[in-house]
XYZ file of C-alpha atoms in Angstrom:
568
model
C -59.389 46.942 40.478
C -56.340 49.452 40.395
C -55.250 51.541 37.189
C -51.891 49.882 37.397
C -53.762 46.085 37.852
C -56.094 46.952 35.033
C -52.940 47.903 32.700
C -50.877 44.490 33.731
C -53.511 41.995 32.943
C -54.116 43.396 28.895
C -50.292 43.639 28.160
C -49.989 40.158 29.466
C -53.195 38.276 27.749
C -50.980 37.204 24.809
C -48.464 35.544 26.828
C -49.277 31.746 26.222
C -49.547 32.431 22.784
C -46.313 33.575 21.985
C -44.692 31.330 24.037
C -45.951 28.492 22.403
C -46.244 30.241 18.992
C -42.350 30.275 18.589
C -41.590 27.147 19.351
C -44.204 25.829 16.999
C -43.059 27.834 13.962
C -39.142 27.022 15.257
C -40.025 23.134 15.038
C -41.711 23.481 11.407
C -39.539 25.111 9.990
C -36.667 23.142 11.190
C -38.832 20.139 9.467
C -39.203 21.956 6.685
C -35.635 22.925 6.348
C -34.666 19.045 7.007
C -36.753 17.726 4.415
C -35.752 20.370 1.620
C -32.437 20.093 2.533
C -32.069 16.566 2.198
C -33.994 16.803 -0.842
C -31.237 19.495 -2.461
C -28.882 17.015 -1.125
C -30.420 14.090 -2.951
C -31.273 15.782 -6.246
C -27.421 16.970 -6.308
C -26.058 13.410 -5.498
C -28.138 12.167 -8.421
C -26.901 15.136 -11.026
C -23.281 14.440 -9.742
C -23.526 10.467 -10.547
C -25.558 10.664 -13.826
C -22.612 13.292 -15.054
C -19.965 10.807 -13.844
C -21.436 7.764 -15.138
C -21.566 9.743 -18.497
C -18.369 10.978 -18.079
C -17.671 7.582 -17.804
C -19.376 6.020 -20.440
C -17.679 8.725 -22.559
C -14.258 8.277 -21.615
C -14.596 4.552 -22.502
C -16.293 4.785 -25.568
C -13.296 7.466 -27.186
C -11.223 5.228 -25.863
C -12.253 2.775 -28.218
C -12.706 5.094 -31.297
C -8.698 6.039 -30.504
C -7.715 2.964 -31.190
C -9.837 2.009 -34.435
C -8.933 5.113 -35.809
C -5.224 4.162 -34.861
C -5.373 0.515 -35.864
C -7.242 2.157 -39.703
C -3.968 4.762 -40.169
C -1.464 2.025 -39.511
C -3.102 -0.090 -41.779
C -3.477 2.847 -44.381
C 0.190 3.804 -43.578
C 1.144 -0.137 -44.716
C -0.660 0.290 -47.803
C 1.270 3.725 -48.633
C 4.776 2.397 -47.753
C 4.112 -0.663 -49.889
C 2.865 1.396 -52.835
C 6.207 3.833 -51.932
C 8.777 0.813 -52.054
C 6.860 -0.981 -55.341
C 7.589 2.367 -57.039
C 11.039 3.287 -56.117
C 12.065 -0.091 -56.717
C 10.034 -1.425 -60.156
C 9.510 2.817 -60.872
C 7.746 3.046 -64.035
C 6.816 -0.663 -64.645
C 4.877 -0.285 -61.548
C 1.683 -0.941 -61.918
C -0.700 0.286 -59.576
C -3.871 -1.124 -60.544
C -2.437 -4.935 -60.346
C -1.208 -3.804 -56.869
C -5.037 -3.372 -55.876
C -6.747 -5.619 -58.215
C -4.121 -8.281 -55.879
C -4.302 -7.148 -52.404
C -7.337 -7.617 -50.172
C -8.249 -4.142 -48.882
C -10.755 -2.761 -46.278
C -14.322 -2.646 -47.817
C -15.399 1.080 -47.975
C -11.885 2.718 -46.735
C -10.352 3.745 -50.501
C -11.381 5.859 -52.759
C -8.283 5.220 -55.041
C -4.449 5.516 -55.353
C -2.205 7.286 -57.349
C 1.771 7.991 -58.026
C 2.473 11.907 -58.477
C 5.950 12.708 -60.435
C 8.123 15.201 -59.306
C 6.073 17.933 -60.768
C 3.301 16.867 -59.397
C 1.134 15.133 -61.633
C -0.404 11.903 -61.351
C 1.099 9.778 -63.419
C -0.510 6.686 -62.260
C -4.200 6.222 -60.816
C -6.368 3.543 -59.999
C -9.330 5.459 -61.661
C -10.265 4.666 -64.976
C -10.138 6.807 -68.146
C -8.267 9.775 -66.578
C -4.712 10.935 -67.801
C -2.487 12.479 -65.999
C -3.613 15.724 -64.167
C -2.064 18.196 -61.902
C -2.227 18.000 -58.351
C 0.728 20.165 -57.479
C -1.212 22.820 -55.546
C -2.431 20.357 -53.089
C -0.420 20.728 -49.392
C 0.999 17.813 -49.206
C 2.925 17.632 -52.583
C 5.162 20.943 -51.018
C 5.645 19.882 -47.985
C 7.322 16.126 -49.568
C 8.924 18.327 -51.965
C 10.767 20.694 -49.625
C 12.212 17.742 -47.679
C 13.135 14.229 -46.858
C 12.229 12.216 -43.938
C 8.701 14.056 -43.977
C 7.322 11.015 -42.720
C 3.136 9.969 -43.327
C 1.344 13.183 -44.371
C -2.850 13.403 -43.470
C -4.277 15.686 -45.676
C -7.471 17.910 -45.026
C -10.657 16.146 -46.612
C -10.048 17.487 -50.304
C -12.788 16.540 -53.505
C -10.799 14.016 -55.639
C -10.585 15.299 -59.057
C -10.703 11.465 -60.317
C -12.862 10.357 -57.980
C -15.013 13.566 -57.615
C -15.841 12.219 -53.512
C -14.528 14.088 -50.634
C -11.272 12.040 -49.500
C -8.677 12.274 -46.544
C -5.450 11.615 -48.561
C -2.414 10.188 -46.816
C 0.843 10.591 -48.637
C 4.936 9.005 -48.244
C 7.359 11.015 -50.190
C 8.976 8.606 -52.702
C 12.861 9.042 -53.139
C 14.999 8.506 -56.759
C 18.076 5.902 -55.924
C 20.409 8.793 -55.647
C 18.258 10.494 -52.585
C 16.399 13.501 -54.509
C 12.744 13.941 -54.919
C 10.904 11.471 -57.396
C 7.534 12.097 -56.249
C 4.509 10.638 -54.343
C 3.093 7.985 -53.302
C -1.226 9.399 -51.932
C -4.020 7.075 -50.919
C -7.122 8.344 -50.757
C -8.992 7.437 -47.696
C -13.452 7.540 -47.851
C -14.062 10.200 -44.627
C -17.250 8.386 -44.305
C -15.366 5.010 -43.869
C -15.365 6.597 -40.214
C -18.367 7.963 -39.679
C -20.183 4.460 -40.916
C -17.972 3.087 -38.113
C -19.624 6.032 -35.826
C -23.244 4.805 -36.811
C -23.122 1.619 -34.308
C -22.792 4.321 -31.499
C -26.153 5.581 -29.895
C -25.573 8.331 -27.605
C -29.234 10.279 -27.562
C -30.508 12.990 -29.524
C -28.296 15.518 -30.819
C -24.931 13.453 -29.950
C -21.943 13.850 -32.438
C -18.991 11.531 -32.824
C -15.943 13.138 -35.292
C -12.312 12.990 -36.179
C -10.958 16.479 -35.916
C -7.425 17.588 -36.874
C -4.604 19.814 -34.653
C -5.354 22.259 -37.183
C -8.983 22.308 -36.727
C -10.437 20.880 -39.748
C -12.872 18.335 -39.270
C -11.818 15.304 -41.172
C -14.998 12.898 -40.444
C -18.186 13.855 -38.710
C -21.729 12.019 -37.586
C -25.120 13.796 -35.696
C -28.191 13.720 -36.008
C -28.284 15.809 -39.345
C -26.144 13.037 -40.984
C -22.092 12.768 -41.641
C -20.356 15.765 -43.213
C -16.565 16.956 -43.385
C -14.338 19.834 -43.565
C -15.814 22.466 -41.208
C -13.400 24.581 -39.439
C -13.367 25.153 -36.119
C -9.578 26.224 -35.237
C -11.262 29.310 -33.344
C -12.989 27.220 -30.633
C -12.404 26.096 -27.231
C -12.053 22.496 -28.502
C -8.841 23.019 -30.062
C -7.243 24.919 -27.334
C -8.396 21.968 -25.292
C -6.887 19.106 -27.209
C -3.276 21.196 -27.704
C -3.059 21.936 -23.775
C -3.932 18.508 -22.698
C -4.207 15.150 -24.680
C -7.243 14.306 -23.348
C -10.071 15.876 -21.056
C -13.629 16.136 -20.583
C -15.548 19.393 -20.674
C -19.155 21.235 -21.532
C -19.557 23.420 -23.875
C -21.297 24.914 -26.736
C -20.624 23.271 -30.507
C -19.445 26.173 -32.740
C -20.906 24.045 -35.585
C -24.849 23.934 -34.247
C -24.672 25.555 -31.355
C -25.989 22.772 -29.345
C -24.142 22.404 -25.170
C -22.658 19.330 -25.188
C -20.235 16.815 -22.445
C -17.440 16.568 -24.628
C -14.489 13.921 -23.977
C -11.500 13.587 -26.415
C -8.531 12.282 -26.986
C -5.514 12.978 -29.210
C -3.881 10.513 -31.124
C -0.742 9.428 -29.795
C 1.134 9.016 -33.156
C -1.280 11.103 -35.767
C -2.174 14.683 -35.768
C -5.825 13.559 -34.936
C -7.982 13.963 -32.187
C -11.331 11.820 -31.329
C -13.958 13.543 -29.657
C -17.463 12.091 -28.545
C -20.156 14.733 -27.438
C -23.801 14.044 -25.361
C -26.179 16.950 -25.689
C -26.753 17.875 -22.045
C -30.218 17.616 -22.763
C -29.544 13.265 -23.535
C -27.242 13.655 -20.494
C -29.421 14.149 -17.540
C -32.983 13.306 -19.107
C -33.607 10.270 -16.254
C -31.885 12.454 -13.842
C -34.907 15.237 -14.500
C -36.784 13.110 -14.407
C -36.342 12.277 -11.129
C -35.659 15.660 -9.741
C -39.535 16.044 -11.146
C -40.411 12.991 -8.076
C -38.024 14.420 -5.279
C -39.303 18.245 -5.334
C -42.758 16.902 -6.146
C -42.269 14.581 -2.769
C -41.081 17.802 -0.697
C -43.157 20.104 -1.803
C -46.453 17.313 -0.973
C -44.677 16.580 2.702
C -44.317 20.375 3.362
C -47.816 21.179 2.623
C -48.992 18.475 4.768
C -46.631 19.830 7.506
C -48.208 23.287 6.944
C -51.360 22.269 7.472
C -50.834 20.793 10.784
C -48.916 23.561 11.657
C -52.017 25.953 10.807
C -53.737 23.649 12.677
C -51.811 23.527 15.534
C -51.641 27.153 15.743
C -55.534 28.314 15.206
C -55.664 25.271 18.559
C -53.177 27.052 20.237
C -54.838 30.339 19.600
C -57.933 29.338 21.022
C -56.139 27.712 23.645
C -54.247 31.175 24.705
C -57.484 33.309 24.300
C -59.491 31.098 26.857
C -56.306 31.040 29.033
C -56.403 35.597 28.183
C -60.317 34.822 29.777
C -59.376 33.429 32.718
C -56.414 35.518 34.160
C -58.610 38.499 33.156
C -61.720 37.419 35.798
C -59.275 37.233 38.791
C -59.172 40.170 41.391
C -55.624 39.390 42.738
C -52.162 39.097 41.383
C -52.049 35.866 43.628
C -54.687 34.015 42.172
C -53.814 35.136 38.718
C -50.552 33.245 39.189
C -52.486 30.246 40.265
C -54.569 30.245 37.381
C -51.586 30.699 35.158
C -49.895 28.160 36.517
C -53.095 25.673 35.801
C -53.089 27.399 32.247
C -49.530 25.763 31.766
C -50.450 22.419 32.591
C -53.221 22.634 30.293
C -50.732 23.843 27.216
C -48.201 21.058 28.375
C -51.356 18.345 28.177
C -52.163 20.258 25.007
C -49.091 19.567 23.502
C -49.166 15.848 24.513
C -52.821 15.979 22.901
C -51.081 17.694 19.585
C -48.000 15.608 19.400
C -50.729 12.092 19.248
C -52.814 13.978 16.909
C -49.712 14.650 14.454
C -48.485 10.882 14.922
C -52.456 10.049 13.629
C -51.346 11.446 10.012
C -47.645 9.974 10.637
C -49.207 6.448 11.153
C -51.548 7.090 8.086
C -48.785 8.004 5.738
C -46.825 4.930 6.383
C -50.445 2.692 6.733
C -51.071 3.683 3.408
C -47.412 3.397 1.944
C -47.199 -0.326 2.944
C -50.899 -0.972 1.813
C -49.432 0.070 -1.561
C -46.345 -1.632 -1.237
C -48.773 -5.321 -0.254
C -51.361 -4.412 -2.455
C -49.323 -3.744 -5.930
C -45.856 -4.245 -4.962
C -45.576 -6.617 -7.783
C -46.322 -4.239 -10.020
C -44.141 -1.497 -9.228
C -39.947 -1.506 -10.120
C -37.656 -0.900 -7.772
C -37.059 2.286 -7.922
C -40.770 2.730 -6.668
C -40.925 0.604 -4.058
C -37.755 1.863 -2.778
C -38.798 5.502 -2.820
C -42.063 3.595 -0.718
C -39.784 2.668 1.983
C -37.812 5.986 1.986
C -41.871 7.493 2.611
C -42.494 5.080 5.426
C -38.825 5.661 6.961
C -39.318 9.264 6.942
C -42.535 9.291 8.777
C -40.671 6.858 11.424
C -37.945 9.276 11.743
C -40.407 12.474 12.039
C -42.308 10.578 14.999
C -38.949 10.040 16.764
C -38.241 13.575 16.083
C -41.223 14.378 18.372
C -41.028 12.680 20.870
C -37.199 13.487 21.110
C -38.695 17.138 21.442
C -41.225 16.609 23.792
C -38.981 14.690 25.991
C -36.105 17.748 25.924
C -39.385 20.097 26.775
C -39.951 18.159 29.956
C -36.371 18.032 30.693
C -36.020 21.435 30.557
C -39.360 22.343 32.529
C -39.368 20.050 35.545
C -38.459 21.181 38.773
C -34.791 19.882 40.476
C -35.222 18.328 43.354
C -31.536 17.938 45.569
C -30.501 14.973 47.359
C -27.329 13.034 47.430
C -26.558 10.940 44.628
C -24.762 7.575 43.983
C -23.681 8.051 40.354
C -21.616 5.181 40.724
C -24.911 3.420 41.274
C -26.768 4.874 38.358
C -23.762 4.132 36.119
C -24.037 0.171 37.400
C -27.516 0.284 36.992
C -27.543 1.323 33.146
C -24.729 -0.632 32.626
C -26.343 -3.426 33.543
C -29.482 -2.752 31.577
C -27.557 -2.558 28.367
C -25.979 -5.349 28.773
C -29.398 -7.511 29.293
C -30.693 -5.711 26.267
C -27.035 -7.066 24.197
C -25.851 -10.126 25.973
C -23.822 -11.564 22.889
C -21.789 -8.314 23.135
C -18.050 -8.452 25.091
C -17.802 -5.427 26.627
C -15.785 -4.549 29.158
C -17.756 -1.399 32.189
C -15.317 -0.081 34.582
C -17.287 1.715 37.124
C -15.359 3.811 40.001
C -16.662 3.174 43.444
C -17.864 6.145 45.787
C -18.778 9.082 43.582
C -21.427 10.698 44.482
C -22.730 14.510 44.123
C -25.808 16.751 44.762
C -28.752 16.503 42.494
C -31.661 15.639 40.869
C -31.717 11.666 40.881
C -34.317 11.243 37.807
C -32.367 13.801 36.170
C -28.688 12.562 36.508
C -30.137 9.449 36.216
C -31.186 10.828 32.481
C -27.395 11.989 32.033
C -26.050 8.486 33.015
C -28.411 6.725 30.820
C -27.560 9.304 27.593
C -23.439 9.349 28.367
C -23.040 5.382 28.725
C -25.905 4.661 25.772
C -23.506 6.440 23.760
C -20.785 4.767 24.688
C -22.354 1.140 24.096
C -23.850 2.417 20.983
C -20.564 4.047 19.499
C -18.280 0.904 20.387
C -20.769 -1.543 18.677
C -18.195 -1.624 15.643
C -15.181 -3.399 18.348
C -14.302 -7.040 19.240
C -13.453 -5.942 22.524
C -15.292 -2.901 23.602
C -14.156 -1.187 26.798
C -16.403 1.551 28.674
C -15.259 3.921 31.861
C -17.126 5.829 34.658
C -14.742 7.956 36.921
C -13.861 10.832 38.140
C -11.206 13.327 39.454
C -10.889 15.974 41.534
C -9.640 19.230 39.504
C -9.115 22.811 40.562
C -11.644 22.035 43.535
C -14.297 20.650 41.633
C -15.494 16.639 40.598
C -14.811 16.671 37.156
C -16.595 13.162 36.173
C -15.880 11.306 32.833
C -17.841 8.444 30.526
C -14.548 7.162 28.352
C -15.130 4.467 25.618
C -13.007 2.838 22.662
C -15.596 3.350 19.976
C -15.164 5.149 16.507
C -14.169 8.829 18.234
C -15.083 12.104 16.685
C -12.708 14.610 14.436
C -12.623 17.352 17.228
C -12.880 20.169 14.733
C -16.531 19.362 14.715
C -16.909 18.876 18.375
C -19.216 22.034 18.637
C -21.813 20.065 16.618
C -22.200 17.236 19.258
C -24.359 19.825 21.761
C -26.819 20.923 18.826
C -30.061 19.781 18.662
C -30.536 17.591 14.973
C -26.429 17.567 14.467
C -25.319 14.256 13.904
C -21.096 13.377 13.566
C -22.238 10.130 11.939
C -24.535 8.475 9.270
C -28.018 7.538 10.963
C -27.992 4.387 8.920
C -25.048 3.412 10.816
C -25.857 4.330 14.406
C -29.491 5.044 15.669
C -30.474 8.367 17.548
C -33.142 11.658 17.307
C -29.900 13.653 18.139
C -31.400 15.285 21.086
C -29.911 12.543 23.683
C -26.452 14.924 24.347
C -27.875 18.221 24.144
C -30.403 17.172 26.877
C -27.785 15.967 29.178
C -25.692 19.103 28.552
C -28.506 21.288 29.422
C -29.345 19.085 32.682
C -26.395 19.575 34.203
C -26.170 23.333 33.181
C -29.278 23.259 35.095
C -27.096 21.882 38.216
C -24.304 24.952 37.618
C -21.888 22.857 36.010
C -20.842 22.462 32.413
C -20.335 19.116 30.429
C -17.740 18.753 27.157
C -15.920 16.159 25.157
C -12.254 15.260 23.499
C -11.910 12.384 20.924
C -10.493 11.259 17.795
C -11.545 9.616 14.904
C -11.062 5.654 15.735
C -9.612 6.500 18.911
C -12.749 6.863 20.852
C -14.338 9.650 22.971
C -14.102 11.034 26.721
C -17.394 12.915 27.651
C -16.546 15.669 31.083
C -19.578 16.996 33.247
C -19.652 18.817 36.655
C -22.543 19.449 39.079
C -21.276 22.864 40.181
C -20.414 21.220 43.371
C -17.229 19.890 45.401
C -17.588 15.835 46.211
């Protein structure tokens, strides 16, 4: 043997196993990357409908607290304006405690009454062995004072200095007959009146329900820790919030606890009040974590199985390419170490038939064992289980298809073109008429153009046909009156042939997608498919020297173009 024969054979021992090395590792991680990524996509569809059912749930729920607290203010505002006119008509014989001792009030919503003069003491209260005391440093007593017309006043929570108890007091200015100030009518509203309301709400741990005012005072408050008033939080994002918009959902952290809360509000429409329910995040998405817990866990257990077949597959192949090193290294002639190669690639190609059965063995096991479970203690599982059951059994379906979609583009792209003159008017009749045994109940209407014809492969065009027109049925399933086309046209002095249908169409923006292997236009739980079928055709009749594209539009159907590289 030759210095320059005994150099070629070493640099060339590692051929077969980087050749099928790459293609190995390109298919895993392709697998991989498909089952993470529809796992990412999953697990964010599931965080994206547990925040908007909450979101939701929210919205409705301060919905509701808007109006009671609306519906409680009227009726407190009735009370005031009744106490107001009693006064300024009866004035001093008024008397305030026979006003309440006769009207049927709210359980739990008063805390007392009184009548303020125009210097601001209270003249008149409903609480018992108290004389008059001063009250004209509280807010609302200058702001009735300064004018007329002032309307309800709602008072931060103050401590009642009959009652001693924290009370929201709502005030009408009361007028002498001549128009000037003779003083006030206040009813003191229980804060916790609210908040007792608040209790029938169960939102989760750490939830909060309150009353807030525009000026950021908190008027009636209920978490975990209990009910509590009169925290300020005018410096938060709340209140910015609820003065830029009257109502809004948003996450954020409480100033009071410090706790990250979904927050959704609402102002009052007539009352300087706003109604705010928060979730802790933490109540928020506890199933969803739950479940994210079961889909990564799911991934992660398919991709080690994956990997381990893939390890397998390559220490095979690796023995495989080192007996294959053996061989071409005994031969004395460049001739016969082509022959032996060429019997080394018909092993790998049996090989990989060999591999593909052994990696359906596992496929058939998983979903063997998933619908053992699902006979043996289906009864016992909820739905939720035996739903993510079927999604395991699907999946293995789908990964079997996947290989065989794979091995089939592998042979397409190996074998050998063999040129003759082809009908491919008469392949297009012939699958034609297979699909429309395999459908009878289907209308469909096949116009096939007589006489075209071209040079080629016949079991490869034959492929083409059978991939151009199956789309076509399959795509037009979805019409009454389906209507399919084979023809063809002569254009700048080559047959430019076309497959036209009326089917659902394609946006053409995303056109570049339909000649990639795995990319898929539409749902595969509407229309079957591996999502090899187009890219093998293009790549057959790139093999012939032509080229093959398409032009649709969504619910307008689709025209698919090829040419053989050769005149008619």
């Amino acid at each position: 043997m030759s210095a320059n024969e005994r150099e070629i054979i070493p640099a060339r021992r590692d051929l077969p196993a980087r050749t099928m090395s790459w293609p190995l590792i390109a298919f895993v991680l392709v697998v991989i990357a498909m089952i993470w990524g529809r796992t990412v996509y999953v697990s964010r569809q599931d965080h994206a409908a547990t925040l908007e059912s909450w979101e939701r749930e929210t919205s409705n729920l301060v919905r509701v607290l808007d109006e009671h607290t609306a519906r409680t203010l009227i009726y407190v505002d009735e009370i005031t304006l009744q106490i107001k006119s009693l006064r300024e008509k009866q004035g001093e014989q008024f008397d305030l405690g026979g006003y309440f001792r006769n009207v049927s009030l709210r359980p739990g919503l008063f805390n007392g009454a009184a009548i303020l003069d125009s210097k601001g003491h209270a003249v008149i209260t409903t609480a018992m062995g108290f004389g008059a005391f001063d009250l004209s440093d509280r807010d609302y007593f200058a702001l009735h004072a300064a004018r007329d017309g002032s309307g309800l006043f709602i008072s931060k929570p103050v401590r009642g200095r009959a009652s001693g108890r924290p009370s929201i007091v709502a005030t009408r200015r009361i007028n002498m007959a001549d128009g000037s100030f003779g003083g006030i009518a206040a009813v003191a509203v229980d804060p916790f009146y609210f908040t007792n309301f608040y209790k029938d709400v169960r939102l989760g741990k750490n939830s909060v329900v309150a009353l807030v005012g525009l000026d950021g005072v908190v008027r009636a408050r209920l978490s975990d820790t209990g009910s509590d008033v009169g925290q300020d939080i005018s410096k938060g994002e709340f209140l910015e919030r609820a003065r830029s918009a009257k109502s809004g959902i948003y996450t954020a952290v409480a100033k009071v606890d410090g706790i990250r809360r979904l927050n959704s509000y609402r102002v009052l429409q007539d009352y300087p009040l706003i109604v705010n329910v928060g979730v802790a995040e933490e109540a928020v998405f506890a199933d969803s974590n739950r479940r994210q817990i079961y889909y990564y866990g799911s991934a992660a257990f398919m991709t080690l199985i994956i990997l381990l077949f893939a390890l397998w597959l390559f220490l095979a192949n690796r023995r495989t390419a080192k007996a294959t090193s053996e061989l071409l290294s005994k031969n004395a002639s460049l001739v016969q170490q082509a022959h032996e190669l060429s019997m080394a690639n018909n092993e790998l190609e049996a090989f990989s038939y060999s591999v593909s059965h052994d990696l359906r063995a596992p496929l058939r096991g998983i979903d063997g064992w998933s619908h053992a479970l699902l006979e043996d203690y289906g009864d016992k599982l909820d739905n939720t289980a035996r739903g993510y059951l079927d999604h395991v059994r699907a999946e293995a379906s789908r990964m079997g298809q996947l290989i065989d979609a794979l091995l089939d583009l592998a042979r397409t792209l190996r074998s050998e073109i063999k040129r003759e003159r082809v009908d491919l008017s008469a392949l297009a009749k012939t699958v034609a008429n297979r699909l429309q045994k395999t459908d009878p109940q289907r209308a469909v209407e096949i116009d096939i153009a007589e006489g075209i014809s071209c040079d080629g492969d016949p079991t490869l065009l034959n492929a083409v046909m059978e991939n151009l027109l199956g789309n076509a049925w399959k795509f037009t399933r979805q019409r009454e009156r389906a209507r399919i086309a084979f023809g063809a046209a002569v254009i700048d002095g080559q047959q430019v042939c076309h497959v036209r249908d009326n089917g659902i169409g394609f946006d053409e923006k995303h056109g570049e997608k339909l000649f990639r292997a795995f990319q898929r236009l539409h749902g595969k739980s509407d229309f079957e498919g591996s999502g090899i079928g187009l890219i093998s055709a293009q790549r057959i009749i790139l093999r012939h020297g032509g080229r093959m594209w398409a032009e649709g539009k969504p619910d307008e159907g689709a025209t698919f173009y090829f040419t053989t590289g050769l005149l008619k």
